[in-house]
Coordinates of C-alpha atoms in Angstrom, one line a residue:
M175 CA 1.0 17.4 16.8
L176 CA 3.2 18.9 19.8
R177 CA 0.2 19.1 22.1
A178 CA -0.5 15.3 21.3
V179 CA 3.1 14.5 22.2
L180 CA 3.0 16.9 25.3
A181 CA -0.5 15.1 26.6
V182 CA 1.4 11.7 26.4
V183 CA 4.0 12.8 28.3
L184 CA 2.0 14.5 30.8
I185 CA 0.1 11.1 31.2
L186 CA 2.9 8.9 31.7
G187 CA 3.7 11.4 34.7
A188 CA 0.3 11.7 36.1
V189 CA -0.9 7.9 36.0
A190 CA -0.2 5.3 37.8
P191 CA 0.5 1.8 35.9
T192 CA -2.7 0.7 34.5
S193 CA -3.4 -3.4 34.7
A194 CA -1.1 -5.2 32.5
I195 CA -2.0 -5.5 28.8
P196 CA -0.9 -8.0 26.6
S197 CA 2.4 -8.0 24.8
I198 CA 2.4 -8.8 21.0
G199 CA 4.0 -12.3 21.6
E200 CA 1.1 -13.0 24.0
L201 CA -1.6 -12.6 21.5
K202 CA -3.2 -15.9 20.1
A203 CA -4.5 -16.7 16.9
D204 CA -7.9 -18.6 16.7
R205 CA -7.0 -21.1 14.1
S206 CA -10.8 -21.5 13.3
L207 CA -10.8 -18.0 11.9
C208 CA -7.7 -18.4 9.8
S209 CA -7.0 -20.3 6.6
N210 CA -4.7 -23.3 6.6
A211 CA -2.1 -21.5 4.8
T212 CA 1.2 -20.7 7.1
E213 CA 4.5 -18.7 6.6
E214 CA 8.0 -19.3 7.8
Y215 CA 10.5 -16.6 8.9
Y216 CA 13.5 -16.3 11.3
V217 CA 14.1 -14.4 14.3
Y218 CA 17.1 -13.9 16.3
D219 CA 16.6 -15.6 20.1
N220 CA 19.2 -16.8 22.7
G221 CA 22.1 -16.0 20.6
N222 CA 20.8 -17.9 17.3
W223 CA 18.6 -17.4 14.5
V224 CA 15.6 -19.5 15.1
K225 CA 13.0 -20.8 12.2
K226 CA 9.2 -20.0 13.3
K227 CA 5.8 -20.8 11.4
E228 CA 2.6 -19.1 11.9
P229 CA -0.8 -18.8 10.2
V230 CA -0.7 -16.5 7.3
D231 CA -2.7 -13.2 8.3
W232 CA -2.4 -14.5 11.9
W233 CA -3.2 -10.9 13.0
M234 CA -6.5 -10.9 11.4
C235 CA -7.4 -14.2 13.7
I236 CA -6.3 -12.9 17.0
D237 CA -8.8 -14.2 19.6
V238 CA -10.5 -11.3 21.1
K239 CA -13.8 -11.7 22.8
G240 CA -16.6 -8.9 23.1
I241 CA -14.9 -6.5 20.8
R242 CA -16.6 -5.5 17.7
A243 CA -17.6 -2.5 15.6
D244 CA -18.0 -1.9 11.8
Y245 CA -15.0 -1.5 9.4
N246 CA -15.6 2.0 8.7
S247 CA -15.4 2.9 12.5
A248 CA -12.1 1.1 12.6
A249 CA -10.5 2.6 9.5
K250 CA -11.2 5.9 10.9
K251 CA -10.0 5.2 14.3
A252 CA -6.9 3.6 13.0
I253 CA -6.2 6.8 11.0
E254 CA -6.8 8.9 14.0
L255 CA -4.3 6.9 16.0
K256 CA -1.6 6.9 13.3
S257 CA -2.0 10.9 13.3
I258 CA -1.9 11.3 17.1
G259 CA 0.9 9.2 17.9
K260 CA 3.3 8.9 14.9
D261 CA 5.9 11.3 16.5
S262 CA 5.6 9.8 20.0
P263 CA 8.4 7.5 21.3
Y264 CA 5.6 5.3 23.2
Y265 CA 3.5 4.8 19.7
G266 CA 4.5 1.3 18.0
G267 CA 1.9 1.6 15.3
E268 CA -1.5 0.1 14.3
W269 CA -3.3 -2.0 12.4
I270 CA -7.0 -3.3 12.0
D271 CA -9.2 -6.4 11.5
P272 CA -11.6 -5.1 8.8
K273 CA -13.9 -8.2 9.1
R274 CA -14.7 -7.8 13.0
G275 CA -13.9 -3.9 13.1
I276 CA -11.2 -4.0 15.6
V277 CA -8.1 -1.8 15.8
F278 CA -5.0 -3.0 17.4
V279 CA -2.6 -0.3 18.7
V280 CA 1.0 -0.7 20.0
V281 CA 2.4 0.9 22.9
T282 CA 5.8 0.6 24.3
D283 CA 4.8 1.9 27.8
E284 CA 1.8 0.3 29.3
R285 CA 1.1 3.4 31.3
V286 CA -0.1 5.5 28.2
A287 CA -2.7 2.6 27.4
E288 CA -5.6 4.4 28.6
S289 CA -5.2 7.4 26.2
Y290 CA -5.5 5.1 23.2
K291 CA -8.5 3.0 24.2
G292 CA -11.7 2.8 22.9
K293 CA -14.8 0.6 22.5
N294 CA -13.0 -1.4 19.5
V295 CA -9.6 -0.8 20.3
V296 CA -7.0 -3.5 22.0
V297 CA -4.0 -1.9 23.3
V298 CA -0.9 -4.4 23.4
K299 CA 2.6 -4.0 24.5
G300 CA 5.5 -3.6 22.4
K301 CA 9.3 -3.0 22.8
Y302 CA 10.1 -0.6 20.1
S303 CA 8.3 2.6 18.7
Y304 CA 7.4 2.7 14.9
G305 CA 9.7 5.8 14.8
D306 CA 12.5 3.1 15.8
L307 CA 11.2 0.6 13.3
Y308 CA 11.0 3.0 10.1
R309 CA 14.5 4.5 11.0
W310 CA 15.8 1.0 11.3
K311 CA 14.5 -0.3 8.3
R312 CA 16.1 2.5 6.2
E313 CA 19.1 2.2 7.5
L314 CA 19.5 -1.8 7.2
G315 CA 17.8 -1.6 3.8
K316 CA 20.5 0.8 2.5
A317 CA 23.6 -1.4 4.4
L318 CA 22.2 -4.5 2.8
A319 CA 21.5 -3.0 -0.3
N320 CA 25.0 -1.7 -0.8
D321 CA 26.7 -5.0 0.5
I322 CA 28.5 -7.1 -1.8
V323 CA 27.0 -10.4 -0.2
M324 CA 23.3 -9.3 0.2
G325 CA 23.0 -6.4 -2.5
N326 CA 22.0 -9.0 -5.3
I327 CA 19.4 -11.1 -3.1
L328 CA 17.8 -8.4 -1.0
S329 CA 14.2 -7.7 -2.1
M330 CA 12.5 -5.5 0.5
V331 CA 12.4 -4.1 4.1
G332 CA 9.7 -2.6 6.0
P333 CA 8.2 -2.2 9.4
D334 CA 6.1 -5.1 10.6
V335 CA 4.0 -3.5 13.2
Q336 CA 2.2 -6.8 14.1
R337 CA 5.7 -8.3 15.1
N338 CA 6.9 -4.9 16.4
K339 CA 9.7 -5.8 14.1
V340 CA 11.7 -4.8 11.0
F341 CA 11.0 -7.4 8.1
V342 CA 14.0 -8.2 5.7
G343 CA 13.0 -9.9 2.8
I344 CA 15.7 -11.8 0.8
K345 CA 15.7 -14.3 -2.1
L346 CA 17.8 -16.6 -0.4
I347 CA 18.0 -17.8 3.5
N348 CA 21.2 -19.8 4.7
D349 CA 23.4 -19.3 7.2
T350 CA 25.7 -17.2 5.3
T351 CA 22.9 -14.7 4.9
L352 CA 21.5 -14.8 8.3
D353 CA 25.1 -14.0 9.4
R354 CA 25.7 -11.4 7.0
I355 CA 22.2 -9.4 8.3
K356 CA 23.5 -10.0 12.2
I357 CA 27.0 -8.4 11.5
L358 CA 25.4 -5.3 9.5
A359 CA 22.8 -5.1 12.2
K360 CA 25.2 -5.1 14.9
K361 CA 27.4 -2.3 13.0
L362 CA 24.5 -0.1 12.8
G363 CA 23.5 -0.8 16.5
I364 CA 20.0 -2.3 15.5
P365 CA 18.9 -4.9 18.1
L366 CA 18.9 -8.2 16.7
D367 CA 15.8 -8.8 18.3
A368 CA 14.1 -6.5 16.2
I369 CA 14.7 -8.1 13.1
V370 CA 12.5 -10.8 11.0
V371 CA 13.6 -12.4 8.1
G372 CA 11.4 -14.2 5.6
K373 CA 12.0 -15.1 1.9
A374 CA 10.4 -12.5 -0.5
E375 CA 11.0 -12.1 -4.5
I376 CA 9.9 -8.8 -6.1
F377 CA 9.2 -8.9 -10.1
L378 CA 7.0 -6.6 -12.3
P379 CA 4.1 -7.8 -14.0
D380 CA 4.9 -8.9 -17.6
I381 CA 4.2 -5.5 -19.4
T382 CA 1.7 -6.1 -22.1
K383 CA 3.5 -5.3 -25.6
S384 CA 1.0 -6.3 -28.0
P385 CA -2.9 -5.1 -28.0
K386 CA -5.4 -7.5 -26.4
K387 CA -8.8 -8.0 -27.8
S388 CA -11.1 -5.9 -26.4
V389 CA -13.8 -7.7 -24.0
K390 CA -17.0 -6.0 -23.9
I391 CA -19.2 -5.8 -20.8
S392 CA -23.1 -5.6 -21.7
I393 CA -25.2 -3.8 -19.5
S394 CA -28.8 -3.1 -20.8
E395 CA -27.7 -0.8 -24.1
V396 CA -24.3 0.0 -22.7
K397 CA -21.5 -1.8 -24.3
L398 CA -18.1 -0.8 -23.1
S399 CA -14.7 -2.2 -21.9
R400 CA -11.6 -0.6 -20.4
T401 CA -9.7 -1.3 -23.5
D402 CA -11.9 0.8 -25.8
R403 CA -11.4 4.2 -26.9
I404 CA -13.2 6.2 -24.2
R405 CA -13.8 9.8 -24.5
P406 CA -13.5 11.9 -21.9
L407 CA -10.7 10.0 -20.2
V408 CA -11.1 8.4 -16.9
G409 CA -8.9 6.3 -14.6
G410 CA -8.6 2.7 -15.2
I411 CA -8.7 2.2 -19.1
K412 CA -6.0 0.9 -21.3
I413 CA -3.3 3.5 -22.5
Q414 CA -0.1 2.8 -24.4
S415 CA 3.0 4.7 -24.4
R416 CA 6.5 2.4 -24.5
K417 CA 4.6 -0.4 -23.1
I418 CA 0.7 -1.3 -22.7
C419 CA -0.5 -0.1 -19.1
T420 CA -3.4 1.3 -17.4
L421 CA -4.1 4.9 -16.7
G422 CA -4.4 5.7 -12.9
F423 CA -6.3 8.7 -12.3
I424 CA -6.9 12.4 -13.5
A425 CA -5.0 14.9 -12.0
V426 CA -4.3 18.8 -12.4
R427 CA -0.6 19.7 -11.6
N428 CA 1.1 23.1 -11.8
G429 CA -2.2 24.2 -13.6
V430 CA -1.9 21.8 -16.0
E431 CA -4.7 18.8 -16.8
G432 CA -3.1 15.3 -17.3
F433 CA -3.1 12.3 -15.7
V434 CA -1.2 9.7 -13.6
T435 CA 0.4 6.3 -14.7
A436 CA 3.2 4.0 -13.7
G437 CA 6.8 5.1 -14.4
H438 CA 7.9 2.0 -16.0
C439 CA 5.2 2.4 -18.9
G440 CA 7.3 5.2 -20.3
N441 CA 9.8 7.9 -20.3
V442 CA 9.7 11.9 -20.5
S443 CA 8.4 13.0 -23.7
N444 CA 7.3 9.4 -24.8
A445 CA 3.9 10.0 -26.6
V446 CA 0.8 8.3 -25.0
Y447 CA -2.2 6.8 -26.6
Q448 CA -5.6 5.7 -25.6
P449 CA -6.4 3.2 -26.1
E450 CA -3.3 2.3 -28.5
F451 CA -0.9 3.3 -31.0
T452 CA -2.8 2.4 -34.0
G453 CA 0.4 3.5 -36.7
N454 CA -1.1 7.0 -37.0
F455 CA 1.0 9.6 -34.7
R456 CA -1.9 11.8 -34.2
E457 CA -4.7 9.2 -33.7
D458 CA -5.8 8.3 -30.0
L459 CA -2.6 10.6 -28.8
V460 CA -4.0 11.7 -25.8
G461 CA -0.5 13.1 -24.2
R462 CA 3.1 13.2 -23.5
I463 CA 4.9 12.2 -20.1
A464 CA 6.0 15.4 -18.7
A465 CA 7.5 14.5 -15.4
D466 CA 9.4 11.3 -14.2
P467 CA 11.7 11.8 -11.0
G468 CA 14.8 10.0 -11.5
G469 CA 16.7 7.7 -8.9
P470 CA 15.8 6.9 -5.5
R471 CA 11.9 7.7 -5.3
Y472 CA 8.8 7.4 -3.2
S473 CA 6.7 6.1 -6.4
D474 CA 6.9 4.4 -9.4
A475 CA 4.7 7.2 -11.2
V476 CA 4.7 9.5 -14.1
F477 CA 2.7 12.6 -15.1
V478 CA 1.1 12.6 -18.5
E479 CA 0.0 16.1 -19.4
N480 CA -2.9 16.2 -21.8
P481 CA -3.9 19.4 -23.3
I482 CA -5.6 17.2 -26.3
V483 CA -8.4 15.3 -25.0
N484 CA -11.3 16.0 -22.5
S485 CA -10.9 14.0 -19.1
I486 CA -13.1 13.8 -15.9
F487 CA -12.3 13.1 -12.5
R488 CA -13.6 9.7 -12.3
I489 CA -12.8 6.1 -12.4
F490 CA -14.0 3.4 -14.9
N491 CA -17.0 1.6 -13.5
E492 CA -17.1 -1.7 -14.9
H493 CA -20.4 -2.6 -13.0
N494 CA -22.2 0.0 -14.8
P495 CA -19.8 2.0 -17.7
S496 CA -22.7 4.5 -18.0
K497 CA -21.8 5.9 -14.4
H498 CA -18.3 5.8 -13.7
Y499 CA -17.0 6.3 -10.1
P500 CA -16.4 10.2 -9.0
V501 CA -13.2 11.0 -7.2
F502 CA -14.1 12.5 -4.0
S503 CA -10.7 12.6 -2.1
E504 CA -7.3 11.4 -1.6
M505 CA -6.4 8.7 1.5
Q506 CA -3.1 10.0 2.6
A507 CA -2.8 8.3 5.7
Q508 CA -3.2 4.3 5.4
S509 CA -3.1 1.4 7.8
E510 CA -2.5 -2.3 7.5
G511 CA -6.0 -4.0 7.4
M512 CA -7.6 -1.2 5.2
Y513 CA -9.5 -2.4 2.2
V514 CA -8.6 -1.5 -1.0
C515 CA -9.8 -2.1 -4.9
K516 CA -7.9 -1.8 -8.1
G517 CA -9.1 -0.9 -11.4
G518 CA -6.9 -2.5 -14.2
I519 CA -7.3 -3.4 -18.0
T520 CA -6.4 -7.4 -17.5
T521 CA -8.1 -8.3 -14.3
G522 CA -10.5 -5.4 -13.9
E523 CA -11.7 -4.4 -10.7
T524 CA -10.4 -6.7 -7.7
C525 CA -10.3 -5.8 -4.1
G526 CA -8.6 -7.0 -0.9
W527 CA -6.8 -5.6 2.0
I528 CA -3.5 -3.7 2.9
E529 CA -1.0 -6.2 4.0
E530 CA 1.8 -4.0 4.6
V531 CA 2.7 -0.3 4.5
G532 CA 6.1 1.6 4.4
Y533 CA 8.1 -1.1 2.9
D534 CA 11.1 0.0 0.7
I535 CA 11.1 -2.1 -2.6
I536 CA 14.9 -2.9 -3.8
G537 CA 16.4 -4.6 -6.6
T538 CA 13.1 -4.3 -8.8
Y539 CA 13.7 -0.8 -10.6
P540 CA 17.4 -0.6 -11.8
E541 CA 16.9 2.9 -13.1
Y542 CA 15.3 4.0 -9.4
G543 CA 17.5 2.0 -7.3
T544 CA 14.9 1.8 -4.6
I545 CA 11.6 2.9 -4.2
Y546 CA 10.4 3.9 -0.8
D547 CA 7.4 3.6 1.4
Q548 CA 5.5 1.4 -0.8
V549 CA 2.1 -0.8 0.0
L550 CA 1.5 -4.6 -0.4
A551 CA -2.0 -5.8 -0.7
T552 CA -4.1 -8.9 -1.3
Y553 CA -6.1 -7.6 -4.5
V554 CA -5.3 -9.7 -7.9
S555 CA -3.2 -7.8 -10.5
K556 CA -1.4 -9.1 -13.4
E557 CA -0.1 -8.0 -16.6
G558 CA -0.9 -4.8 -17.8
D559 CA -2.7 -3.4 -14.8
S560 CA 0.3 -1.4 -13.9
G561 CA -0.6 2.3 -13.5
G562 CA -4.0 1.7 -12.4
P563 CA -5.9 3.2 -9.9
V564 CA -6.0 1.7 -6.3
Y565 CA -9.2 3.5 -4.6
Y566 CA -12.0 2.4 -2.2
D567 CA -15.2 4.2 -0.7
P568 CA -15.1 7.3 1.6
L569 CA -15.1 6.4 5.1
D570 CA -17.6 8.7 6.1
T571 CA -21.2 7.5 6.1
W572 CA -22.7 11.3 5.2
I573 CA -20.1 11.7 2.2
R574 CA -20.9 8.2 0.9
N575 CA -24.9 9.2 1.1
W576 CA -24.3 12.3 -0.5
C577 CA -22.5 10.9 -3.5
I578 CA -25.2 8.6 -4.1
D579 CA -28.0 11.3 -4.1
R580 CA -25.6 13.5 -6.4
Y581 CA -24.2 11.1 -8.7
G582 CA -26.4 8.3 -8.7
V583 CA -23.4 6.2 -7.8
K584 CA -20.6 5.7 -5.2
C585 CA -17.4 8.3 -5.1
V586 CA -14.3 6.7 -4.3
D587 CA -11.0 7.9 -2.4
I588 CA -7.8 7.5 -4.3
Y589 CA -5.1 5.5 -2.2
G590 CA -2.7 5.0 -5.2
I591 CA -1.6 3.3 -8.5
Q592 CA -0.6 -0.2 -9.2
V593 CA 3.0 -0.8 -9.9
A594 CA 4.4 -4.5 -9.1
L595 CA 3.9 -8.1 -7.7
A596 CA 5.5 -9.4 -4.6
S597 CA 6.4 -12.9 -3.7
Y598 CA 6.5 -13.0 -0.1
G599 CA 6.5 -16.1 1.7
S600 CA 3.6 -18.5 0.5
R601 CA 1.7 -15.8 -1.0
T602 CA 2.2 -13.0 -4.0
Y603 CA 0.8 -9.5 -3.2
S604 CA 0.4 -6.8 -5.1
V605 CA 2.3 -3.6 -4.6
Y606 CA 1.1 0.0 -5.1
S607 CA 2.6 3.7 -4.9
P608 CA 0.6 5.6 -2.4
I609 CA -0.9 8.9 -3.2
S610 CA 1.4 10.4 -0.5
G611 CA 4.6 9.3 -2.3
I612 CA 3.1 10.1 -5.5
E613 CA 2.7 13.6 -4.5
R614 CA 6.1 13.6 -3.0
D615 CA 7.7 12.9 -6.3
L616 CA 5.6 14.7 -8.7
G617 CA 4.2 17.7 -6.3
N618 CA 0.7 18.6 -5.5
L619 CA -2.2 17.2 -7.5
R620 CA -5.7 18.2 -7.5
T621 CA -7.7 15.3 -8.1
R622 CA -11.0 16.5 -8.3

């Protein structure tokens, strides 16, 4: 990492300024590529808060001519740029357009543009580094959460890479709340033009409290659904502790086999059943919750030790329940625009893309206080899906082909577990805890 930072410093010292690159404000959206949906937000300009409106996901509709590649190449490039630049003061973050395979990377000094360029990379100029945005969202989030005016209406804060600002999501926007944000930001030394304010509500899915009728999926002679009694255990199937949820993924923690699910599904020492509690405390018992970190944390996750029932490192495949998806690896680095899917007992397998990375969720979990660095995504989820695995295909073509040859079905990489819903502007997003945060809370996990 030090080599990467030094390399950028050397480039700054040795390379003459390149031709001008567009600033984020100069990027134009092609409305023919966007939906008609719009979103409103507030920015600070010329001494006042100004209301703006633009297309939802405008960053996937930027008018770029002659640049196109495939999704996998773009995702791998984005992860590479994140790894290289995350500690550099000249790196402002990145995102991808998955449909066109384009990577956008933000730099704070255009003299480093050449070091980031590639055949499917668009380099744009930002004012603030990603390190600045991340630090400010944490400082501002804490100040707002502890403020007597803002504490009850603050929903989330996070680095808005596409706007090169810190996003503040609140339930009520008026002159009083905007003025309070300005006062606290000034007190912390955070530039007001580095803040964008939008309306956002955070809420948990309604947890299913009574067993749902099992819906069968029939493929050839196989009849199996996520709500059936399934042995060996796999990710993405129905479980019940204090509440009915979805099993996330099978894992080994400290040498003990078990699985991960959502923390709000139960507490330490609670019994867990699959598919549900029948009235007999021994029947369908599959383990007990053994690890549940308290206080502010990086995931809504718990670990269930499972010394009772066999399990395999696979995710339920509703398209062919006789061949579940093998888990190949964990996706530790994640970027806006990457595709993800979720498996849950209510909505099944639904897919979308990552909307935001690194958002702190505030106020939804009174027992935790704040859950840091969560991910917002566009896939559909509803009550009962909590704890379900979030995953996608490996990015490497060779690995994908190897999985098909060996297992007769695709493999998946674990991205995290589904935990909540977020109403953000005019849309509702699913919120998941990334695998990096889960392992930060629970310790290293072996998932294959």
